[in-house]
PDB file of C-alpha atoms in Angstrom:
ATOM      1  CA  MET A  19     -49.412-107.000 -59.658  1.00  0.00           C
ATOM      2  CA  ASP A  20     -46.326-107.543 -57.507  1.00  0.00           C
ATOM      3  CA  ALA A  21     -47.482-108.441 -53.976  1.00  0.00           C
ATOM      4  CA  ASP A  22     -44.315-106.928 -52.485  1.00  0.00           C
ATOM      5  CA  ARG A  23     -45.210-103.502 -53.895  1.00  0.00           C
ATOM      6  CA  LEU A  24     -48.732-103.305 -52.501  1.00  0.00           C
ATOM      7  CA  GLU A  25     -49.820-100.973 -49.750  1.00  0.00           C
ATOM      8  CA  THR A  26     -50.700-103.204 -46.805  1.00  0.00           C
ATOM      9  CA  VAL A  27     -53.823-102.376 -44.830  1.00  0.00           C
ATOM     10  CA  VAL A  28     -54.384-104.266 -41.587  1.00  0.00           C
ATOM     11  CA  LEU A  29     -57.999-104.833 -40.563  1.00  0.00           C
ATOM     12  CA  THR A  30     -58.586-105.290 -36.863  1.00  0.00           C
ATOM     13  CA  ASP A  31     -60.943-108.228 -37.428  1.00  0.00           C
ATOM     14  CA  VAL A  32     -62.461-110.398 -40.125  1.00  0.00           C
ATOM     15  CA  PRO A  33     -65.255-108.284 -41.669  1.00  0.00           C
ATOM     16  CA  SER A  34     -68.862-109.431 -41.744  1.00  0.00           C
ATOM     17  CA  LEU A  35     -69.870-110.740 -45.158  1.00  0.00           C
ATOM     18  CA  GLY A  36     -73.447-109.697 -44.527  1.00  0.00           C
ATOM     19  CA  GLY A  37     -72.315-106.147 -43.962  1.00  0.00           C
ATOM     20  CA  LEU A  38     -70.118-106.175 -47.048  1.00  0.00           C
ATOM     21  CA  TYR A  39     -72.958-107.443 -49.253  1.00  0.00           C
ATOM     22  CA  ALA A  40     -75.312-104.824 -47.809  1.00  0.00           C
ATOM     23  CA  ARG A  41     -72.846-102.060 -48.508  1.00  0.00           C
ATOM     24  CA  ALA A  42     -72.226-103.328 -52.031  1.00  0.00           C
ATOM     25  CA  ALA A  43     -75.980-103.372 -52.663  1.00  0.00           C
ATOM     26  CA  ALA A  44     -76.266 -99.817 -51.425  1.00  0.00           C
ATOM     27  CA  GLY A  45     -74.503 -98.530 -54.516  1.00  0.00           C
ATOM     28  CA  ALA A  46     -72.286 -95.533 -53.958  1.00  0.00           C
ATOM     29  CA  ALA A  47     -72.095 -96.305 -50.241  1.00  0.00           C
ATOM     30  CA  GLY A  48     -71.033 -99.892 -50.926  1.00  0.00           C
ATOM     31  CA  GLY A  49     -67.795-101.378 -49.831  1.00  0.00           C
ATOM     32  CA  LEU A  50     -66.666 -98.917 -47.179  1.00  0.00           C
ATOM     33  CA  LEU A  51     -63.800-100.335 -45.202  1.00  0.00           C
ATOM     34  CA  PRO A  52     -64.104-100.835 -41.471  1.00  0.00           C
ATOM     35  CA  ARG A  53     -63.178 -97.618 -39.725  1.00  0.00           C
ATOM     36  CA  THR A  54     -60.893 -99.414 -37.290  1.00  0.00           C
ATOM     37  CA  LEU A  55     -57.848-100.220 -39.401  1.00  0.00           C
ATOM     38  CA  THR A  56     -54.163 -99.345 -39.431  1.00  0.00           C
ATOM     39  CA  GLU A  57     -51.503 -99.205 -42.115  1.00  0.00           C
ATOM     40  CA  ARG A  58     -48.622-101.627 -41.799  1.00  0.00           C
ATOM     41  CA  ARG A  59     -46.421 -99.396 -43.954  1.00  0.00           C
ATOM     42  CA  PRO A  60     -46.972 -96.000 -45.628  1.00  0.00           C
ATOM     43  CA  ALA A  61     -49.203 -95.828 -48.668  1.00  0.00           C
ATOM     44  CA  ARG A  62     -47.531 -95.395 -52.042  1.00  0.00           C
ATOM     45  CA  SER A  63     -48.982 -94.364 -55.394  1.00  0.00           C
ATOM     46  CA  LEU A  64     -48.636 -97.669 -57.209  1.00  0.00           C
ATOM     47  CA  ARG A  65     -51.935 -98.055 -59.032  1.00  0.00           C
ATOM     48  CA  ARG A  66     -51.419 -99.038 -62.626  1.00  0.00           C
ATOM     49  CA  PRO A  67     -53.778 -98.482 -65.538  1.00  0.00           C
ATOM     50  CA  ALA A  68     -55.704-101.625 -66.307  1.00  0.00           C
ATOM     51  CA  GLY A  69     -58.112-100.509 -68.995  1.00  0.00           C
ATOM     52  CA  ARG A  70     -60.981 -98.208 -69.832  1.00  0.00           C
ATOM     53  CA  SER A  71     -64.668 -98.569 -69.142  1.00  0.00           C
ATOM     54  CA  ARG A  72     -67.062 -99.881 -71.747  1.00  0.00           C
ATOM     55  CA  THR A  73     -68.042 -96.274 -72.535  1.00  0.00           C
ATOM     56  CA  GLY A  74     -64.429 -95.253 -73.134  1.00  0.00           C
ATOM     57  CA  GLY A  75     -64.426 -93.076 -70.017  1.00  0.00           C
ATOM     58  CA  ALA A  76     -62.131 -93.117 -67.014  1.00  0.00           C
ATOM     59  CA  THR A  77     -59.356 -95.660 -66.720  1.00  0.00           C
ATOM     60  CA  LEU A  78     -60.241 -98.717 -64.650  1.00  0.00           C
ATOM     61  CA  GLU A  79     -57.614 -99.400 -61.998  1.00  0.00           C
ATOM     62  CA  LEU A  80     -57.412-102.129 -59.409  1.00  0.00           C
ATOM     63  CA  PRO A  81     -56.629-100.858 -55.906  1.00  0.00           C
ATOM     64  CA  ALA A  82     -52.929-101.540 -55.236  1.00  0.00           C
ATOM     65  CA  VAL A  83     -53.559-102.796 -51.717  1.00  0.00           C
ATOM     66  CA  ALA A  84     -53.447-106.009 -49.735  1.00  0.00           C
ATOM     67  CA  HIS A  85     -55.872-106.429 -46.846  1.00  0.00           C
ATOM     68  CA  VAL A  86     -54.511-108.339 -43.874  1.00  0.00           C
ATOM     69  CA  VAL A  87     -56.107-109.828 -40.770  1.00  0.00           C
ATOM     70  CA  ASP A  88     -53.852-111.348 -38.125  1.00  0.00           C
ATOM     71  CA  GLY A  89     -54.791-113.997 -35.579  1.00  0.00           C
ATOM     72  CA  VAL A  90     -57.615-115.681 -37.517  1.00  0.00           C
ATOM     73  CA  VAL A  91     -58.442-118.910 -35.687  1.00  0.00           C
ATOM     74  CA  VAL A  92     -59.565-122.135 -37.320  1.00  0.00           C
ATOM     75  CA  ASP A  93     -62.441-122.537 -34.878  1.00  0.00           C
ATOM     76  CA  PRO A  94     -63.150-126.227 -34.055  1.00  0.00           C
ATOM     77  CA  ALA A  95     -66.942-125.904 -33.865  1.00  0.00           C
ATOM     78  CA  ARG A  96     -67.230-123.907 -37.081  1.00  0.00           C
ATOM     79  CA  HIS A  97     -64.846-126.237 -38.857  1.00  0.00           C
ATOM     80  CA  GLU A  98     -66.838-129.291 -37.787  1.00  0.00           C
ATOM     81  CA  ALA A  99     -70.115-127.692 -38.873  1.00  0.00           C
ATOM     82  CA  PHE A 100     -68.644-126.817 -42.280  1.00  0.00           C
ATOM     83  CA  CYS A 101     -67.328-130.343 -42.792  1.00  0.00           C
ATOM     84  CA  ARG A 102     -70.668-131.836 -41.801  1.00  0.00           C
ATOM     85  CA  THR A 103     -72.496-129.639 -44.335  1.00  0.00           C
ATOM     86  CA  VAL A 104     -70.270-130.595 -47.297  1.00  0.00           C
ATOM     87  CA  GLY A 105     -69.726-134.206 -46.246  1.00  0.00           C
ATOM     88  CA  ALA A 106     -66.026-133.905 -45.423  1.00  0.00           C
ATOM     89  CA  PRO A 107     -64.705-136.327 -42.784  1.00  0.00           C
ATOM     90  CA  LEU A 108     -62.595-134.979 -39.931  1.00  0.00           C
ATOM     91  CA  ARG A 109     -59.019-136.063 -40.634  1.00  0.00           C
ATOM     92  CA  GLU A 110     -56.472-136.634 -37.913  1.00  0.00           C
ATOM     93  CA  GLY A 111     -52.818-135.869 -38.594  1.00  0.00           C
ATOM     94  CA  PRO A 112     -49.655-135.699 -36.458  1.00  0.00           C
ATOM     95  CA  GLY A 113     -50.559-132.189 -35.276  1.00  0.00           C
ATOM     96  CA  GLY A 114     -54.208-132.921 -34.503  1.00  0.00           C
ATOM     97  CA  THR A 115     -57.335-132.489 -36.629  1.00  0.00           C
ATOM     98  CA  GLU A 116     -56.366-131.134 -40.056  1.00  0.00           C
ATOM     99  CA  ALA A 117     -58.381-128.200 -41.358  1.00  0.00           C
ATOM    100  CA  PHE A 118     -60.371-129.030 -44.496  1.00  0.00           C
ATOM    101  CA  SER A 119     -59.256-126.970 -47.496  1.00  0.00           C
ATOM    102  CA  GLY A 120     -62.796-125.862 -48.365  1.00  0.00           C
ATOM    103  CA  HIS A 121     -63.194-124.427 -44.878  1.00  0.00           C
ATOM    104  CA  LEU A 122     -59.922-122.523 -45.256  1.00  0.00           C
ATOM    105  CA  HIS A 123     -61.392-120.873 -48.363  1.00  0.00           C
ATOM    106  CA  ALA A 124     -64.431-119.833 -46.328  1.00  0.00           C
ATOM    107  CA  LEU A 125     -62.096-118.494 -43.631  1.00  0.00           C
ATOM    108  CA  ALA A 126     -60.267-116.276 -46.148  1.00  0.00           C
ATOM    109  CA  PHE A 127     -63.298-115.250 -48.235  1.00  0.00           C
ATOM    110  CA  PRO A 128     -64.484-112.280 -46.100  1.00  0.00           C
ATOM    111  CA  VAL A 129     -61.047-110.678 -46.324  1.00  0.00           C
ATOM    112  CA  ALA A 130     -61.083-111.159 -50.103  1.00  0.00           C
ATOM    113  CA  MET A 131     -64.565-109.634 -50.239  1.00  0.00           C
ATOM    114  CA  SER A 132     -63.347-106.614 -48.293  1.00  0.00           C
ATOM    115  CA  VAL A 133     -61.031-105.887 -51.229  1.00  0.00           C
ATOM    116  CA  LEU A 134     -63.810-106.362 -53.797  1.00  0.00           C
ATOM    117  CA  THR A 135     -66.130-103.998 -51.930  1.00  0.00           C
ATOM    118  CA  ARG A 136     -63.677-101.143 -51.486  1.00  0.00           C
ATOM    119  CA  PRO A 137     -64.994 -97.805 -52.817  1.00  0.00           C
ATOM    120  CA  ASP A 138     -62.108 -97.737 -55.320  1.00  0.00           C
ATOM    121  CA  PHE A 139     -62.691-101.260 -56.680  1.00  0.00           C
ATOM    122  CA  PRO A 140     -63.766-100.657 -60.308  1.00  0.00           C
ATOM    123  CA  LEU A 141     -66.142-103.586 -60.942  1.00  0.00           C
ATOM    124  CA  PRO A 142     -69.708-104.214 -59.727  1.00  0.00           C
ATOM    125  CA  VAL A 143     -69.530-106.873 -57.010  1.00  0.00           C
ATOM    126  CA  LEU A 144     -73.083-108.222 -56.955  1.00  0.00           C
ATOM    127  CA  GLY A 145     -73.168-108.634 -60.715  1.00  0.00           C
ATOM    128  CA  MET A 146     -69.935-110.598 -60.979  1.00  0.00           C
ATOM    129  CA  VAL A 147     -69.915-114.241 -62.080  1.00  0.00           C
ATOM    130  CA  HIS A 148     -67.674-116.764 -60.320  1.00  0.00           C
ATOM    131  CA  LEU A 149     -65.677-118.473 -63.078  1.00  0.00           C
ATOM    132  CA  ALA A 150     -62.999-120.581 -61.419  1.00  0.00           C
ATOM    133  CA  ASN A 151     -60.812-121.337 -58.413  1.00  0.00           C
ATOM    134  CA  GLU A 152     -57.272-122.609 -58.047  1.00  0.00           C
ATOM    135  CA  VAL A 153     -55.912-123.615 -54.626  1.00  0.00           C
ATOM    136  CA  GLU A 154     -52.496-124.752 -53.447  1.00  0.00           C
ATOM    137  CA  HIS A 155     -52.840-126.491 -50.096  1.00  0.00           C
ATOM    138  CA  ARG A 156     -49.154-126.725 -49.170  1.00  0.00           C
ATOM    139  CA  GLY A 157     -49.136-127.501 -45.466  1.00  0.00           C
ATOM    140  CA  ALA A 158     -51.394-129.233 -42.999  1.00  0.00           C
ATOM    141  CA  THR A 159     -53.158-126.616 -40.860  1.00  0.00           C
ATOM    142  CA  ALA A 160     -54.379-127.745 -37.468  1.00  0.00           C
ATOM    143  CA  VAL A 161     -57.856-126.899 -36.243  1.00  0.00           C
ATOM    144  CA  GLY A 162     -57.407-124.310 -33.502  1.00  0.00           C
ATOM    145  CA  GLU A 163     -54.326-122.791 -35.142  1.00  0.00           C
ATOM    146  CA  ASP A 164     -53.944-119.007 -35.591  1.00  0.00           C
ATOM    147  CA  LEU A 165     -53.357-117.789 -39.147  1.00  0.00           C
ATOM    148  CA  THR A 166     -52.749-114.517 -40.969  1.00  0.00           C
ATOM    149  CA  VAL A 167     -55.056-113.896 -43.938  1.00  0.00           C
ATOM    150  CA  THR A 168     -53.909-111.654 -46.803  1.00  0.00           C
ATOM    151  CA  ALA A 169     -56.011-110.783 -49.865  1.00  0.00           C
ATOM    152  CA  SER A 170     -55.521-108.648 -52.969  1.00  0.00           C
ATOM    153  CA  ALA A 171     -56.874-108.267 -56.511  1.00  0.00           C
ATOM    154  CA  GLU A 172     -54.826-108.595 -59.686  1.00  0.00           C
ATOM    155  CA  ARG A 173     -54.865-109.302 -63.435  1.00  0.00           C
ATOM    156  CA  LEU A 174     -57.790-107.207 -64.620  1.00  0.00           C
ATOM    157  CA  ARG A 175     -58.061-108.377 -68.209  1.00  0.00           C
ATOM    158  CA  PRO A 176     -60.485-108.853 -71.118  1.00  0.00           C
ATOM    159  CA  HIS A 177     -62.957-111.705 -71.341  1.00  0.00           C
ATOM    160  CA  ARG A 178     -65.134-112.477 -74.337  1.00  0.00           C
ATOM    161  CA  SER A 179     -68.169-111.457 -72.246  1.00  0.00           C
ATOM    162  CA  GLY A 180     -66.643-108.541 -70.338  1.00  0.00           C
ATOM    163  CA  ALA A 181     -63.719-108.204 -67.942  1.00  0.00           C
ATOM    164  CA  GLN A 182     -62.256-110.745 -65.540  1.00  0.00           C
ATOM    165  CA  VAL A 183     -60.180-110.323 -62.412  1.00  0.00           C
ATOM    166  CA  ASP A 184     -58.373-112.587 -59.956  1.00  0.00           C
ATOM    167  CA  VAL A 185     -58.646-112.277 -56.188  1.00  0.00           C
ATOM    168  CA  VAL A 186     -55.776-113.972 -54.382  1.00  0.00           C
ATOM    169  CA  ALA A 187     -55.981-114.989 -50.713  1.00  0.00           C
ATOM    170  CA  ARG A 188     -53.130-116.415 -48.651  1.00  0.00           C
ATOM    171  CA  LEU A 189     -53.053-118.074 -45.251  1.00  0.00           C
ATOM    172  CA  ALA A 190     -49.797-118.049 -43.325  1.00  0.00           C
ATOM    173  CA  ARG A 191     -48.593-119.318 -39.973  1.00  0.00           C
ATOM    174  CA  GLU A 192     -47.103-117.059 -37.302  1.00  0.00           C
ATOM    175  CA  ASP A 193     -43.607-117.729 -38.676  1.00  0.00           C
ATOM    176  CA  GLY A 194     -44.677-116.374 -42.076  1.00  0.00           C
ATOM    177  CA  GLU A 195     -44.885-119.726 -43.864  1.00  0.00           C
ATOM    178  CA  THR A 196     -47.684-119.711 -46.446  1.00  0.00           C
ATOM    179  CA  VAL A 197     -49.703-122.905 -46.069  1.00  0.00           C
ATOM    180  CA  TRP A 198     -52.660-122.167 -48.361  1.00  0.00           C
ATOM    181  CA  THR A 199     -53.111-119.942 -51.438  1.00  0.00           C
ATOM    182  CA  GLY A 200     -56.392-119.532 -53.277  1.00  0.00           C
ATOM    183  CA  ARG A 201     -56.998-117.708 -56.568  1.00  0.00           C
ATOM    184  CA  SER A 202     -60.632-116.931 -57.425  1.00  0.00           C
ATOM    185  CA  THR A 203     -61.500-115.647 -60.910  1.00  0.00           C
ATOM    186  CA  TYR A 204     -64.576-113.483 -61.469  1.00  0.00           C
ATOM    187  CA  LEU A 205     -66.281-112.024 -64.555  1.00  0.00           C
ATOM    188  CA  ALA A 206     -67.924-108.603 -64.773  1.00  0.00           C
ATOM    189  CA  ARG A 207     -70.242-108.845 -67.767  1.00  0.00           C
ATOM    190  CA  GLY A 208     -70.320-105.937 -70.179  1.00  0.00           C
ATOM    191  CA  VAL A 209     -67.281-104.147 -68.753  1.00  0.00           C
ATOM    192  CA  ARG A 210     -64.702-103.616 -71.465  1.00  0.00           C
ATOM    193  CA  VAL A 211     -60.956-103.290 -71.043  1.00  0.00           C
ATOM    194  CA  PRO A 212     -58.345-103.038 -73.823  1.00  0.00           C
ATOM    195  CA  GLY A 213     -56.701-106.102 -75.234  1.00  0.00           C
ATOM    196  CA  THR A 214     -57.678-109.458 -76.684  1.00  0.00           C
ATOM    197  CA  ALA A 215     -59.555-111.968 -74.582  1.00  0.00           C
ATOM    198  CA  GLY A 216     -57.326-114.933 -73.858  1.00  0.00           C
ATOM    199  CA  ASP A 217     -60.092-117.227 -72.656  1.00  0.00           C
ATOM    200  CA  ALA A 218     -60.915-120.008 -75.084  1.00  0.00           C
ATOM    201  CA  PRO A 219     -64.479-121.263 -75.610  1.00  0.00           C
ATOM    202  CA  ARG A 220     -65.288-124.268 -73.444  1.00  0.00           C
ATOM    203  CA  GLU A 221     -64.875-127.679 -74.975  1.00  0.00           C
ATOM    204  CA  GLU A 222     -68.010-129.711 -75.542  1.00  0.00           C
ATOM    205  CA  PHE A 223     -68.912-131.513 -72.335  1.00  0.00           C
ATOM    206  CA  VAL A 224     -69.502-135.261 -72.596  1.00  0.00           C
ATOM    207  CA  PRO A 225     -70.918-136.598 -69.309  1.00  0.00           C
ATOM    208  CA  PRO A 226     -68.863-139.482 -67.924  1.00  0.00           C
ATOM    209  CA  ALA A 227     -70.361-142.428 -66.091  1.00  0.00           C
ATOM    210  CA  PRO A 228     -71.724-141.014 -62.813  1.00  0.00           C
ATOM    211  CA  THR A 229     -70.360-142.275 -59.519  1.00  0.00           C
ATOM    212  CA  GLY A 230     -73.158-140.663 -57.524  1.00  0.00           C
ATOM    213  CA  HIS A 231     -75.982-138.118 -57.387  1.00  0.00           C
ATOM    214  CA  TRP A 232     -76.512-135.141 -55.079  1.00  0.00           C
ATOM    215  CA  ARG A 233     -80.122-134.323 -54.296  1.00  0.00           C
ATOM    216  CA  LEU A 234     -80.057-130.748 -53.079  1.00  0.00           C
ATOM    217  CA  THR A 235     -82.957-129.191 -51.188  1.00  0.00           C
ATOM    218  CA  ALA A 236     -84.238-125.638 -51.426  1.00  0.00           C
ATOM    219  CA  GLY A 237     -82.390-124.892 -48.187  1.00  0.00           C
ATOM    220  CA  THR A 238     -78.945-125.971 -49.401  1.00  0.00           C
ATOM    221  CA  GLY A 239     -77.852-122.385 -49.975  1.00  0.00           C
ATOM    222  CA  ARG A 240     -78.974-121.313 -46.505  1.00  0.00           C
ATOM    223  CA  ASP A 241     -77.260-124.331 -44.941  1.00  0.00           C
ATOM    224  CA  TYR A 242     -73.959-123.471 -46.601  1.00  0.00           C
ATOM    225  CA  ALA A 243     -74.353-119.768 -45.779  1.00  0.00           C
ATOM    226  CA  ALA A 244     -74.752-120.659 -42.107  1.00  0.00           C
ATOM    227  CA  VAL A 245     -71.373-122.446 -41.998  1.00  0.00           C
ATOM    228  CA  SER A 246     -69.437-120.268 -44.461  1.00  0.00           C
ATOM    229  CA  GLY A 247     -70.826-116.824 -43.636  1.00  0.00           C
ATOM    230  CA  ASP A 248     -71.572-116.216 -47.333  1.00  0.00           C
ATOM    231  CA  TRP A 249     -75.096-114.780 -47.217  1.00  0.00           C
ATOM    232  CA  ASN A 250     -75.188-113.625 -50.839  1.00  0.00           C
ATOM    233  CA  PRO A 251     -78.951-113.311 -51.557  1.00  0.00           C
ATOM    234  CA  ILE A 252     -78.711-115.245 -54.841  1.00  0.00           C
ATOM    235  CA  HIS A 253     -78.225-118.413 -52.767  1.00  0.00           C
ATOM    236  CA  LEU A 254     -80.858-117.932 -50.080  1.00  0.00           C
ATOM    237  CA  SER A 255     -84.306-118.089 -51.652  1.00  0.00           C
ATOM    238  CA  GLY A 256     -86.197-117.814 -54.907  1.00  0.00           C
ATOM    239  CA  PRO A 257     -87.481-114.256 -54.276  1.00  0.00           C
ATOM    240  CA  THR A 258     -84.072-112.855 -53.253  1.00  0.00           C
ATOM    241  CA  ALA A 259     -82.377-114.498 -56.240  1.00  0.00           C
ATOM    242  CA  ARG A 260     -85.048-113.319 -58.709  1.00  0.00           C
ATOM    243  CA  ALA A 261     -84.681-109.778 -57.371  1.00  0.00           C
ATOM    244  CA  LEU A 262     -81.099-109.918 -58.677  1.00  0.00           C
ATOM    245  CA  GLY A 263     -82.065-111.268 -62.098  1.00  0.00           C
ATOM    246  CA  LEU A 264     -81.761-115.030 -61.604  1.00  0.00           C
ATOM    247  CA  LYS A 265     -84.419-117.654 -62.303  1.00  0.00           C
ATOM    248  CA  GLY A 266     -84.205-118.867 -58.713  1.00  0.00           C
ATOM    249  CA  ALA A 267     -81.818-119.573 -55.867  1.00  0.00           C
ATOM    250  CA  ILE A 268     -78.578-121.287 -56.871  1.00  0.00           C
ATOM    251  CA  ALA A 269     -76.064-123.327 -54.895  1.00  0.00           C
ATOM    252  CA  HIS A 270     -72.799-121.699 -53.865  1.00  0.00           C
ATOM    253  CA  GLY A 271     -70.028-122.631 -56.251  1.00  0.00           C
ATOM    254  CA  MET A 272     -67.714-123.375 -53.338  1.00  0.00           C
ATOM    255  CA  TYR A 273     -70.329-125.664 -51.797  1.00  0.00           C
ATOM    256  CA  SER A 274     -70.114-127.804 -54.932  1.00  0.00           C
ATOM    257  CA  ALA A 275     -66.313-127.563 -55.092  1.00  0.00           C
ATOM    258  CA  SER A 276     -65.904-128.404 -51.400  1.00  0.00           C
ATOM    259  CA  ARG A 277     -68.306-131.328 -51.574  1.00  0.00           C
ATOM    260  CA  ALA A 278     -66.473-132.723 -54.615  1.00  0.00           C
ATOM    261  CA  LEU A 279     -63.116-132.280 -52.852  1.00  0.00           C
ATOM    262  CA  ALA A 280     -64.503-134.120 -49.827  1.00  0.00           C
ATOM    263  CA  GLU A 281     -65.530-137.031 -52.033  1.00  0.00           C
ATOM    264  CA  VAL A 282     -62.055-137.182 -53.589  1.00  0.00           C
ATOM    265  CA  GLY A 283     -60.658-137.783 -50.099  1.00  0.00           C
ATOM    266  CA  VAL A 284     -57.051-136.539 -50.238  1.00  0.00           C
ATOM    267  CA  PRO A 285     -54.975-138.570 -47.727  1.00  0.00           C
ATOM    268  CA  PRO A 286     -54.064-136.747 -44.475  1.00  0.00           C
ATOM    269  CA  GLY A 287     -50.805-134.800 -44.507  1.00  0.00           C
ATOM    270  CA  VAL A 288     -50.529-134.720 -48.324  1.00  0.00           C
ATOM    271  CA  PRO A 289     -49.986-131.305 -49.981  1.00  0.00           C
ATOM    272  CA  PHE A 290     -52.157-130.876 -53.055  1.00  0.00           C
ATOM    273  CA  ARG A 291     -53.465-128.511 -55.698  1.00  0.00           C
ATOM    274  CA  TRP A 292     -57.135-128.356 -56.659  1.00  0.00           C
ATOM    275  CA  THR A 293     -58.913-126.469 -59.383  1.00  0.00           C
ATOM    276  CA  VAL A 294     -62.526-125.983 -60.354  1.00  0.00           C
ATOM    277  CA  GLU A 295     -64.237-124.291 -63.296  1.00  0.00           C
ATOM    278  CA  PHE A 296     -67.891-123.343 -63.049  1.00  0.00           C
ATOM    279  CA  ALA A 297     -70.354-123.557 -65.927  1.00  0.00           C
ATOM    280  CA  ALA A 298     -74.160-123.505 -65.518  1.00  0.00           C
ATOM    281  CA  PRO A 299     -75.317-122.738 -61.948  1.00  0.00           C
ATOM    282  CA  VAL A 300     -77.098-125.371 -59.863  1.00  0.00           C
ATOM    283  CA  LEU A 301     -80.707-124.301 -59.340  1.00  0.00           C
ATOM    284  CA  LEU A 302     -82.231-125.193 -55.965  1.00  0.00           C
ATOM    285  CA  PRO A 303     -83.819-127.594 -55.344  1.00  0.00           C
ATOM    286  CA  GLY A 304     -82.144-129.864 -57.856  1.00  0.00           C
ATOM    287  CA  THR A 305     -80.213-133.022 -58.618  1.00  0.00           C
ATOM    288  CA  VAL A 306     -76.558-133.066 -59.688  1.00  0.00           C
ATOM    289  CA  ALA A 307     -74.930-136.087 -61.303  1.00  0.00           C
ATOM    290  CA  VAL A 308     -71.336-136.413 -60.112  1.00  0.00           C
ATOM    291  CA  ALA A 309     -68.315-138.380 -61.305  1.00  0.00           C
ATOM    292  CA  ILE A 310     -65.047-138.806 -59.386  1.00  0.00           C
ATOM    293  CA  THR A 311     -62.172-140.425 -61.292  1.00  0.00           C
ATOM    294  CA  ASP A 312     -59.061-141.355 -59.283  1.00  0.00           C
ATOM    295  CA  ASP A 313     -55.479-142.336 -60.076  1.00  0.00           C
ATOM    296  CA  GLY A 314     -54.791-144.561 -57.087  1.00  0.00           C
ATOM    297  CA  ARG A 315     -56.341-144.490 -53.611  1.00  0.00           C
ATOM    298  CA  GLY A 316     -55.004-144.076 -50.093  1.00  0.00           C
ATOM    299  CA  ALA A 317     -51.230-143.619 -49.823  1.00  0.00           C
ATOM    300  CA  ALA A 318     -50.900-144.422 -53.559  1.00  0.00           C
ATOM    301  CA  TRP A 319     -53.187-141.531 -54.560  1.00  0.00           C
ATOM    302  CA  ARG A 320     -51.728-139.167 -57.179  1.00  0.00           C
ATOM    303  CA  ASP A 321     -54.594-137.210 -58.712  1.00  0.00           C
ATOM    304  CA  SER A 322     -58.325-137.124 -59.313  1.00  0.00           C
ATOM    305  CA  ARG A 323     -60.793-135.471 -61.658  1.00  0.00           C
ATOM    306  CA  PHE A 324     -64.355-134.557 -60.830  1.00  0.00           C
ATOM    307  CA  ALA A 325     -67.394-133.247 -62.659  1.00  0.00           C
ATOM    308  CA  GLY A 326     -70.984-132.347 -61.855  1.00  0.00           C
ATOM    309  CA  TRP A 327     -73.796-131.914 -64.385  1.00  0.00           C
ATOM    310  CA  ASP A 328     -77.542-131.744 -64.899  1.00  0.00           C
ATOM    311  CA  PRO A 329     -78.577-135.382 -65.497  1.00  0.00           C
ATOM    312  CA  ARG A 330     -81.625-134.380 -67.585  1.00  0.00           C
ATOM    313  CA  ARG A 331     -80.120-131.684 -69.798  1.00  0.00           C
ATOM    314  CA  ARG A 332     -76.588-133.124 -69.665  1.00  0.00           C
ATOM    315  CA  ARG A 333     -75.218-129.612 -69.155  1.00  0.00           C
ATOM    316  CA  PRO A 334     -72.103-129.223 -66.970  1.00  0.00           C
ATOM    317  CA  HIS A 335     -72.239-127.392 -63.656  1.00  0.00           C
ATOM    318  CA  PHE A 336     -68.569-127.714 -62.752  1.00  0.00           C
ATOM    319  CA  THR A 337     -65.396-129.635 -63.578  1.00  0.00           C
ATOM    320  CA  GLY A 338     -62.160-129.836 -61.617  1.00  0.00           C
ATOM    321  CA  THR A 339     -58.934-131.591 -60.704  1.00  0.00           C
ATOM    322  CA  VAL A 340     -57.092-132.498 -57.508  1.00  0.00           C
ATOM    323  CA  ALA A 341     -53.412-133.473 -57.689  1.00  0.00           C
ATOM    324  CA  ARG A 342     -50.640-134.230 -55.224  1.00  0.00           C
ATOM    325  CA  LEU A 343     -47.990-131.493 -54.937  1.00  0.00           C
ATOM    326  CA  GLU A 344     -44.433-132.747 -55.098  1.00  0.00           C
ATOM    327  CA  GLY A 345     -41.498-131.148 -53.302  1.00  0.00           C
TER     328      GLY A 345
END
């Protein structure tokens, strides 16, 4: 979907994730937008057919809107708490402390969720599976800096297990320069849309030699929720996760991705691209074997690969890459 042709809706503030999850759980009442919003430009009828429901009923259409929040501050205390939770060191650059890329995802996530929980969003939010993330971290963002967050949904398409969709979030400076773009891919199981699934089956995972182990406590999900604002009940406790059909509480995918990115240790001031694909969830409490493979270190760093897996069952939890952006 062409971002320039979207209706732009300006929210007066970053919405509460807790409120968005509660509304999504409420069923028909889920996902109502904050009442205090304005339109940046007039709405236009630009919604495009994306497919039909699994029952062959009404056409599924993504809302042709972009949600925007201006003046979102990279708060120093919240940033420090986030970095402490995922083990990311505070990095000093020419403009001051550089914001950690995982924290920037957490900063943009509530705006992205406000799109997913709109009344006209066609997929069930609480049942969606987080498949992957792709981030371009193009410019160093200083802690304390004001940013504009924009989020929209696009590319509703078939998956072998249902339908998948991308949610794209962008962070821009006051002059309009985009410094960070994140694409999150989600799966709605059992929802059918026309077309042929383009996703290939995963290759067999062969665990590499581990470079470390994470021993995660039962409170890991609550710790990450406290610094990210993501209070999804599947991460908080065994009872709340089992109420939603899981065996127990699981770690946030972006906790694992952020912790792996922190261990890669991209040099300050370097633009980079990082990706992560999620496989089996990490049950809490639990132990994750981790491997970080680097091409160079320090100023000579070019790229890294990372993986996390269950050391007993040898099943992958996540795999990813981090690479320097040129130009």
